[in-house]
PDB file of C-alpha atoms and ligand atoms in Angstrom:
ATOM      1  CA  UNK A   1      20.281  28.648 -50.332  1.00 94.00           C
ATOM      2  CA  UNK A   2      21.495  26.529 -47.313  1.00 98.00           C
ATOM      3  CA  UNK A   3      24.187  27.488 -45.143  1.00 98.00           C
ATOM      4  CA  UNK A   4      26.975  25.820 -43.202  1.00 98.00           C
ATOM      5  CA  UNK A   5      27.207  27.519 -39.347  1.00 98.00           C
ATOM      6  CA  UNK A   6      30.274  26.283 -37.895  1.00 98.00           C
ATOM      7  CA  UNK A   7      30.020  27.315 -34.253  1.00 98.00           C
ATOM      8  CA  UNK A   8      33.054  24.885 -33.224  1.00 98.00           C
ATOM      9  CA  UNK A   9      34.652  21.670 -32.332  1.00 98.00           C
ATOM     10  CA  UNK A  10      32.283  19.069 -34.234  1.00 98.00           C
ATOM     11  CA  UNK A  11      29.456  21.449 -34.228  1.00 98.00           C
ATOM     12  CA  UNK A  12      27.434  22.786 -36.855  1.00 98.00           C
ATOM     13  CA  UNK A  13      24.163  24.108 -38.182  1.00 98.00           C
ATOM     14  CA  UNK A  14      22.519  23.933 -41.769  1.00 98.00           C
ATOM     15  CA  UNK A  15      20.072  26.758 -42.581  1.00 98.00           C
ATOM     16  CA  UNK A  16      17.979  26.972 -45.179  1.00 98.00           C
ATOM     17  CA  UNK A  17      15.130  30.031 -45.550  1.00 95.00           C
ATOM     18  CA  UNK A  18      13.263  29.425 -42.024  1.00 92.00           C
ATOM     19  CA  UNK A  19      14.347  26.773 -40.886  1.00 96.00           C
ATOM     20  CA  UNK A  20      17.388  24.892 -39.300  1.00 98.00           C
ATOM     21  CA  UNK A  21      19.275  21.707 -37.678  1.00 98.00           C
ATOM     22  CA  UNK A  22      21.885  20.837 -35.675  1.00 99.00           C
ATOM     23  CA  UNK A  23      24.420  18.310 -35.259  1.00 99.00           C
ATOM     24  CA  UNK A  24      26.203  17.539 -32.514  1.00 98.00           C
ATOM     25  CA  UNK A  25      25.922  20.279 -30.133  1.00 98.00           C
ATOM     26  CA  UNK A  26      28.170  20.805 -28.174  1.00 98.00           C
ATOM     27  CA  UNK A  27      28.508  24.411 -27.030  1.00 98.00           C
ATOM     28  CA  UNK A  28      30.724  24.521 -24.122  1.00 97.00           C
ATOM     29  CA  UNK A  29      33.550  26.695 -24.520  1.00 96.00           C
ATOM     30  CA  UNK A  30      32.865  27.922 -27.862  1.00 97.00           C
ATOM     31  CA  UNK A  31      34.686  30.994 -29.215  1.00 94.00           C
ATOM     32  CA  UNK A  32      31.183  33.018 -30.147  1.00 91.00           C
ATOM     33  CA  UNK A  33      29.256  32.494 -26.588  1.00 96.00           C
ATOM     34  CA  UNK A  34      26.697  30.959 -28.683  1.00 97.00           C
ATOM     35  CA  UNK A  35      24.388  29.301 -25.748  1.00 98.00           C
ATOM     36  CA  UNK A  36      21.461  26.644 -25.480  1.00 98.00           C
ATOM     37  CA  UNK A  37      18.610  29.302 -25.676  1.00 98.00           C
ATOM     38  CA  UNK A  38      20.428  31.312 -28.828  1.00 97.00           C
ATOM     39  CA  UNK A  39      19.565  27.831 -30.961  1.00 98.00           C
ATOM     40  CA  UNK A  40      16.395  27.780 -33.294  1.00 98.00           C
ATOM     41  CA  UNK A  41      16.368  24.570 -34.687  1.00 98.00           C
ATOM     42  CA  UNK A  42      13.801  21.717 -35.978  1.00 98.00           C
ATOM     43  CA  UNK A  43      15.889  18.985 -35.416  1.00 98.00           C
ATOM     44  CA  UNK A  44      19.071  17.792 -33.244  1.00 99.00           C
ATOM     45  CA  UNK A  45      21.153  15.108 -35.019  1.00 99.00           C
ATOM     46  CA  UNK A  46      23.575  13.370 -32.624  1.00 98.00           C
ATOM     47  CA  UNK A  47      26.528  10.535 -33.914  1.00 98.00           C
ATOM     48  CA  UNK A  48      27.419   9.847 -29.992  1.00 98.00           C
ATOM     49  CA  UNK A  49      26.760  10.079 -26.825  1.00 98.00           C
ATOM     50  CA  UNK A  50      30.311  11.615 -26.067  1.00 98.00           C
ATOM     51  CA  UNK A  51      30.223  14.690 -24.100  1.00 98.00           C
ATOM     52  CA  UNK A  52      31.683  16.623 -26.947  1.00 98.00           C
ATOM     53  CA  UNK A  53      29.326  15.410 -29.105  1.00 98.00           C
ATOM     54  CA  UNK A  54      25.889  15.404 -26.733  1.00 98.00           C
ATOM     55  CA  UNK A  55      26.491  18.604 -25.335  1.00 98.00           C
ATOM     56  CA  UNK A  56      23.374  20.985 -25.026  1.00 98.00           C
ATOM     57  CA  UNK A  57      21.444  18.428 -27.277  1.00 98.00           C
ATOM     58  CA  UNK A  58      18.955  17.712 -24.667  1.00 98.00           C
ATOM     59  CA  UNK A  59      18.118  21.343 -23.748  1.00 98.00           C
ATOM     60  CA  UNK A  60      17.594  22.452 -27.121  1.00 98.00           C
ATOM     61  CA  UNK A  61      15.462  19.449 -28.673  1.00 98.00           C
ATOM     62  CA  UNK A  62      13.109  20.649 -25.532  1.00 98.00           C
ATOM     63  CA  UNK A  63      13.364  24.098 -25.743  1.00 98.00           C
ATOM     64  CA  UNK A  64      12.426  23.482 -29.679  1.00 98.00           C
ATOM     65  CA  UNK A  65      10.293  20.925 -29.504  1.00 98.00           C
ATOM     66  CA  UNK A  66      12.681  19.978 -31.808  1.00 98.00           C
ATOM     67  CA  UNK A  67      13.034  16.177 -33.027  1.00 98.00           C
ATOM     68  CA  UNK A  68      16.285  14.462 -31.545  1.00 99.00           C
ATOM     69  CA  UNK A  69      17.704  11.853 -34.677  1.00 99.00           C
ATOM     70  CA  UNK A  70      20.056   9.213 -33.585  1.00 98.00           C
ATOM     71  CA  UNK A  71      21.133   5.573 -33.548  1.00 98.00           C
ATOM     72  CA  UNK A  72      18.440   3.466 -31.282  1.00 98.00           C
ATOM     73  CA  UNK A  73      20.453   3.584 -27.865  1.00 98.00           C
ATOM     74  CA  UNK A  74      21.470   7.009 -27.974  1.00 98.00           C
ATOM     75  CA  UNK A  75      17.582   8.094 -28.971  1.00 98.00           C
ATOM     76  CA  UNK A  76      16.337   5.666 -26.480  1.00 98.00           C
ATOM     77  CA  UNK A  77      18.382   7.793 -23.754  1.00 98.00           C
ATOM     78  CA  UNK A  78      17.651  11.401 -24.888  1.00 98.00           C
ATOM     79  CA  UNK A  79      13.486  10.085 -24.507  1.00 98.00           C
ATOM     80  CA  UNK A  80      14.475   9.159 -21.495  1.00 98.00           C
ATOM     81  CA  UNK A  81      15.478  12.383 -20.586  1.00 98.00           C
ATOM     82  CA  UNK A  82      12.236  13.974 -21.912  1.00 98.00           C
ATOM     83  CA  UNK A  83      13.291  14.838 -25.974  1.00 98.00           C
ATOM     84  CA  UNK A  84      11.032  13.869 -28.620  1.00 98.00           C
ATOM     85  CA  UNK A  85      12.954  11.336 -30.950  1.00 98.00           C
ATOM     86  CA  UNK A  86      13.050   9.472 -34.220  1.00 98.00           C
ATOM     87  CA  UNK A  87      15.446   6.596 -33.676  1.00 98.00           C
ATOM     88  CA  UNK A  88      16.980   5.468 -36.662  1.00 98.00           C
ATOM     89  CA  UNK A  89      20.418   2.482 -37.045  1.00 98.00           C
ATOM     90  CA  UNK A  90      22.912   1.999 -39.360  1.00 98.00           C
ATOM     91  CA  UNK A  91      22.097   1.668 -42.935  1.00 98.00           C
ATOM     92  CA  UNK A  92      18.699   2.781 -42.506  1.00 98.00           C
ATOM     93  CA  UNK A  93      17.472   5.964 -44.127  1.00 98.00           C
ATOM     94  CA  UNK A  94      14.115   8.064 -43.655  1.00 98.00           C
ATOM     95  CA  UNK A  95      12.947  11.409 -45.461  1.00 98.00           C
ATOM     96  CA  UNK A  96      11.718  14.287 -43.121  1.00 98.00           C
ATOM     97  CA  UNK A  97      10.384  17.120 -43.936  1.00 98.00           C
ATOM     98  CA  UNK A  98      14.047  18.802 -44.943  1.00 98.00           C
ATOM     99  CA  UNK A  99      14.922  15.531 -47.088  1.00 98.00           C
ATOM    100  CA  UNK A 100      16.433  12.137 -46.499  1.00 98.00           C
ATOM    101  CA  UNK A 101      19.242  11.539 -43.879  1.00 98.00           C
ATOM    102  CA  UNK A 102      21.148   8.077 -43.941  1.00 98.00           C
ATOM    103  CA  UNK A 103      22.827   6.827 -40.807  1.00 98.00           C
ATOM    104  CA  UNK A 104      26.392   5.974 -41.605  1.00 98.00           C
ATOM    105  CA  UNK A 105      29.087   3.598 -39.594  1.00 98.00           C
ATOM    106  CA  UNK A 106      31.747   5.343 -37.320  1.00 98.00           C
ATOM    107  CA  UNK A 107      34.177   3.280 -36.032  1.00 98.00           C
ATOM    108  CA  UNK A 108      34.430   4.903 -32.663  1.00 98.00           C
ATOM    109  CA  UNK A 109      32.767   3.990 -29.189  1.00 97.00           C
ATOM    110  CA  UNK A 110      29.188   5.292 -28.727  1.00 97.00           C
ATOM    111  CA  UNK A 111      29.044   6.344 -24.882  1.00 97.00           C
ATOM    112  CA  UNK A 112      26.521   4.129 -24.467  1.00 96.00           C
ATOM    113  CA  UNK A 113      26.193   0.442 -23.200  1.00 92.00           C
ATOM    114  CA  UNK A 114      25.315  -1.565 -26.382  1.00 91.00           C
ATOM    115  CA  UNK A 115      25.005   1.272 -28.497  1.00 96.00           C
ATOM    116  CA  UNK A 116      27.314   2.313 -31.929  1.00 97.00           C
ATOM    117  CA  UNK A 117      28.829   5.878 -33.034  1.00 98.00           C
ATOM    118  CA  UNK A 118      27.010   6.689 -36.450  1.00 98.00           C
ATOM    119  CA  UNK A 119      27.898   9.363 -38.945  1.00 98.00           C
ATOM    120  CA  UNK A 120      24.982  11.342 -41.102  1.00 99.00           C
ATOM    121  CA  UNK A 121      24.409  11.589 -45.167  1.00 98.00           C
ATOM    122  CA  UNK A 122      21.697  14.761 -44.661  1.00 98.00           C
ATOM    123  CA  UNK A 123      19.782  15.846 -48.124  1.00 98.00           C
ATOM    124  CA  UNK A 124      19.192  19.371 -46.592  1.00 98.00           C
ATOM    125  CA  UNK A 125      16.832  21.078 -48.989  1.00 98.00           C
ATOM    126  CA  UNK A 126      18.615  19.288 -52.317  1.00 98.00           C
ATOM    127  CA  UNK A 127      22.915  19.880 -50.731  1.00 98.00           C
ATOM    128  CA  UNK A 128      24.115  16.199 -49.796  1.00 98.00           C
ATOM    129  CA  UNK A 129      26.233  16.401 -46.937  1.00 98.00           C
ATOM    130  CA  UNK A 130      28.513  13.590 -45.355  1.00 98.00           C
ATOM    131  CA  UNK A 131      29.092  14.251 -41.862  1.00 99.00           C
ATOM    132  CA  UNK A 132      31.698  11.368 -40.790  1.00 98.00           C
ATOM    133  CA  UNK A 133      31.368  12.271 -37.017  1.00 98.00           C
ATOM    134  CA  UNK A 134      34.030  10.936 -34.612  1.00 98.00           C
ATOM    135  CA  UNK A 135      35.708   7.580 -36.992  1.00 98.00           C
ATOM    136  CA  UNK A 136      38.414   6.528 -37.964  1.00 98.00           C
ATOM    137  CA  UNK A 137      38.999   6.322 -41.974  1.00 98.00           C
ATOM    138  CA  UNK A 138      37.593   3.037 -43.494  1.00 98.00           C
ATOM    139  CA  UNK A 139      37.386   1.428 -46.807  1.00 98.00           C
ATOM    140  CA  UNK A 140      33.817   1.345 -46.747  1.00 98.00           C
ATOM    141  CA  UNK A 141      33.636   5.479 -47.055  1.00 98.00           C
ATOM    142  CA  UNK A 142      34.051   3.934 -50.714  1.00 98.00           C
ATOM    143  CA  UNK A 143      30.492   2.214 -50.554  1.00 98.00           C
ATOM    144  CA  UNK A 144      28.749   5.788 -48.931  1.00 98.00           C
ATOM    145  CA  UNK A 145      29.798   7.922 -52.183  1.00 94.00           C
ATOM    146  CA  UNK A 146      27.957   4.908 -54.110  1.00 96.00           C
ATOM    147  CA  UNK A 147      24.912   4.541 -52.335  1.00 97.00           C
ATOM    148  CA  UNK A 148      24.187   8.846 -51.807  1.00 97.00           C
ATOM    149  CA  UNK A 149      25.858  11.241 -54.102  1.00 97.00           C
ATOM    150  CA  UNK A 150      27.537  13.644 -51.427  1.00 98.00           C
ATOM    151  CA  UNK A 151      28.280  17.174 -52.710  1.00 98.00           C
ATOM    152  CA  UNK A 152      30.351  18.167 -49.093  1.00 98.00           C
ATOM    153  CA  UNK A 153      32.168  15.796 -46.474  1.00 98.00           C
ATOM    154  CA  UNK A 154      32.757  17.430 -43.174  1.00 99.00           C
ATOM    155  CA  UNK A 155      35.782  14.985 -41.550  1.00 98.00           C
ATOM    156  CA  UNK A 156      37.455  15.530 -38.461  1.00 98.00           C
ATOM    157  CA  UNK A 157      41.437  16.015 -38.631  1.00 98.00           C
ATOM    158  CA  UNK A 158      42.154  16.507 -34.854  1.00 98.00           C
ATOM    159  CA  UNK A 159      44.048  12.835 -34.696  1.00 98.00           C
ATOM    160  CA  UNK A 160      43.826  11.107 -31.361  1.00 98.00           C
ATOM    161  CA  UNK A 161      40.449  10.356 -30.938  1.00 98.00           C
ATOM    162  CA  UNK A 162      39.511  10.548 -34.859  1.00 98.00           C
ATOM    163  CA  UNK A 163      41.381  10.510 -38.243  1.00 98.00           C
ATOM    164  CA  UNK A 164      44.241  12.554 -38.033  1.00 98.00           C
ATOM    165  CA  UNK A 165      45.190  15.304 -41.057  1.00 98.00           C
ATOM    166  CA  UNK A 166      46.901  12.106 -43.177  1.00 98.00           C
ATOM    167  CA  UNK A 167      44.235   9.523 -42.781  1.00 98.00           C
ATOM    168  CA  UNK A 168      41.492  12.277 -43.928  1.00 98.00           C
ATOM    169  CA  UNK A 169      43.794  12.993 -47.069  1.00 98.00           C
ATOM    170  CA  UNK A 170      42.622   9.167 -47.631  1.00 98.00           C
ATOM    171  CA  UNK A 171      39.423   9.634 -46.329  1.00 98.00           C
ATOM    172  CA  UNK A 172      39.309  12.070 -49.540  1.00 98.00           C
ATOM    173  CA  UNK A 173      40.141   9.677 -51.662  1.00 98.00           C
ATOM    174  CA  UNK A 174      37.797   7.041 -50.966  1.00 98.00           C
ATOM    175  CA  UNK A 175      34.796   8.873 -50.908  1.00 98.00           C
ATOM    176  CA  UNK A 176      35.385  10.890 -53.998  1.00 98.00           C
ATOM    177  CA  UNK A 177      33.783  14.049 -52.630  1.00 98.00           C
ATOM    178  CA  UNK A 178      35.073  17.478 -54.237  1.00 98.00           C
ATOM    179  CA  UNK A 179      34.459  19.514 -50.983  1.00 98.00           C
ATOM    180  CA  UNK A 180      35.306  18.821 -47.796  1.00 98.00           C
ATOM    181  CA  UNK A 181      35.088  20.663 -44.589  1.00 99.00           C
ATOM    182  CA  UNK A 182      37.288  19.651 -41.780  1.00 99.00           C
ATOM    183  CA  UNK A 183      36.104  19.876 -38.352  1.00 98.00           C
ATOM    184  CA  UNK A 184      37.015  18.813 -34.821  1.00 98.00           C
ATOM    185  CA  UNK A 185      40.775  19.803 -34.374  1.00 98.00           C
ATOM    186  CA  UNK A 186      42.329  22.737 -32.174  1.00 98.00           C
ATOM    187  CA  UNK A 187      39.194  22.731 -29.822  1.00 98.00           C
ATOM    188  CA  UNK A 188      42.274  21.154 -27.266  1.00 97.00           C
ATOM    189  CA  UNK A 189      45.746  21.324 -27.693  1.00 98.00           C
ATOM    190  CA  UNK A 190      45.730  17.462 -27.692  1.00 98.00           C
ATOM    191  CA  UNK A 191      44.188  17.787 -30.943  1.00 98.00           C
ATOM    192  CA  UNK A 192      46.017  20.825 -32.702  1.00 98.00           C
ATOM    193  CA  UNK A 193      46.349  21.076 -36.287  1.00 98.00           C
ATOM    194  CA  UNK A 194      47.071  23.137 -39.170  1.00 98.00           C
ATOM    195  CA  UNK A 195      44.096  23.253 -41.194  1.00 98.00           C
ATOM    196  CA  UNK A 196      45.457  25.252 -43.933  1.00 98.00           C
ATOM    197  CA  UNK A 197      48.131  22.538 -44.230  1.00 98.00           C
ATOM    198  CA  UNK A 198      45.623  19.757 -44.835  1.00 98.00           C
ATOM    199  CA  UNK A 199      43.573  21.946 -47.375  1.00 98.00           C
ATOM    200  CA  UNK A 200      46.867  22.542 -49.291  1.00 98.00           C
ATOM    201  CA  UNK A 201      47.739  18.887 -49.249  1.00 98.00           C
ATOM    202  CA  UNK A 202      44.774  18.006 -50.747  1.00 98.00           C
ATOM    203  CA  UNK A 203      43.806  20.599 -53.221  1.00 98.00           C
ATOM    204  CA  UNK A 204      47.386  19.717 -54.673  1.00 97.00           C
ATOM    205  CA  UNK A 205      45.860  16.294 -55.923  1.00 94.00           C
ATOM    206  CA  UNK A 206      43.714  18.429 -57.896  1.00 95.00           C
ATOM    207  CA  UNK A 207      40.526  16.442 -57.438  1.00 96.00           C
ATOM    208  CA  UNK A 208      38.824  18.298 -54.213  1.00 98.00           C
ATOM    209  CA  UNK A 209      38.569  21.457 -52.501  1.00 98.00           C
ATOM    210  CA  UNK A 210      38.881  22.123 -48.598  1.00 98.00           C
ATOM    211  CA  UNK A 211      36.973  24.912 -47.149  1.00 98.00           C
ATOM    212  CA  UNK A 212      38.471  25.813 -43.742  1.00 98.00           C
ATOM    213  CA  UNK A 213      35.657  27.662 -41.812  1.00 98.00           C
ATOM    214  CA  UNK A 214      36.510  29.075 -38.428  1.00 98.00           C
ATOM    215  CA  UNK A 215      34.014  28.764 -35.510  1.00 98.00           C
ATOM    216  CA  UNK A 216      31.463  31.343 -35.413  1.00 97.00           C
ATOM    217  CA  UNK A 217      31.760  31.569 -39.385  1.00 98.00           C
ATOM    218  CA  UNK A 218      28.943  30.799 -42.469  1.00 98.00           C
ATOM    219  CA  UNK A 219      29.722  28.563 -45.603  1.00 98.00           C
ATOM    220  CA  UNK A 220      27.159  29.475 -47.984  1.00 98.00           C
ATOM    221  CA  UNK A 221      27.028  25.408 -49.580  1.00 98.00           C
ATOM    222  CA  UNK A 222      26.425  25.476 -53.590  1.00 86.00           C
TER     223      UNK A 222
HETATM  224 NI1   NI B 301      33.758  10.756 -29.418  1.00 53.50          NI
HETATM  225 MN1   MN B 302      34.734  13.772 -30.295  1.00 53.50          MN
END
């Protein structure tokens, strides 16, 4: 069984038996008072070096010995700071010991000089899951659902700094996936949304599902 942990924002863990990873972790703020030290996990997966999106990264791929996965610059910068890495780019794709994770395109700046925002296919223990990180939508999310079969998309629908509620209805579309999970929106007012909006909107096409998971909350993924 693996499990989706929302904890909030763009943040979230997949569990699975004994062991666990996290993506983007950024913890400040967060509704549950989950902190640094309260994370178990074997590996840190980061799309950008955005504060939002760094967060506690650093402290808990040291405090776990845990291995940091990123595009080259933004691994190059957490070794720097003392994590153990596997730096991976764009297209590339490399099994670990939970299965294979693909680094996708985000169109979105990286935080870091020369560097590119990336977005994650993860096989976790036999689930495929798309996690878009901060993009815009693009044609190409077309191309990902051909290359990895994806069982669940997490997409942000905040708007402003991502794809906003109507560009992830076409996000949808594109990549074909029947479940999606939407993430980073009402963390700020700035980007307030109705979640329950977007997951009506797009379960009326009829072809996907939307599972709205609050922060804090478990999605057990089938
Ligand atoms: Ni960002
Ligand atoms: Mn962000």
């Amino acid at each position: 069984m693996v499990t989706f942990k929302f904890i909030h924002h763009a943040c979230f863990m997949l569990e699975h038996d004994n062991d666990a990873i996290i993506f983007d972790p950024y913890l400040d703020g967060n509704p549950t008072g989950i902190k640094a030290s309260d994370i178990h996990v074997s590996h840190v997966l980061v799309t950008h070096n955005h504060g939002d999106h760094l967060g506690s990264a650093y402290e808990i791929a040291k405090n776990n010995k845990a291995t940091f996965i990123s595009t080259a610059e933004v691994a190059n910068a957490a070794a720097n700071a003392g994590c153990q890495v596997h730096s991976m780019h764009l297209g590339g794709t490399h099994q670990f010991p939970f299965g294979k994770v693909r680094i996708t395109p985000a169109f979105h700046g990286s935080g870091i000089a020369g560097g590119h925002a990336c977005g994650f296919i993860v096989n976790y223990y036999g689930v495929s899951v798309y996690f878009a990180g901060d993009t815009c939508v693009f044609s190409d999310m077309a191309l990902l659902a051909k290359l990895e079969h994806i069982d669940y998309a997490v997409l942000p629908i905040g708007d402003n700094f991502t794809m906003g509620p109507e560009d992830a209805k076409v996000a949808v579309e594109l990549l074909g996936v029947k479940k999606i999970i939407p993430v980073h929106y009402n963390t700020w007012p700035l980007i307030a949304q109705d979640p329950e909006k977007f997951k009506d909107e797009v379960e009326a096409g009829g072809k996907a599902q939307v599972f709205v998971v609050d922060p804090g909350d478990s999605l057990e993924l089938l």
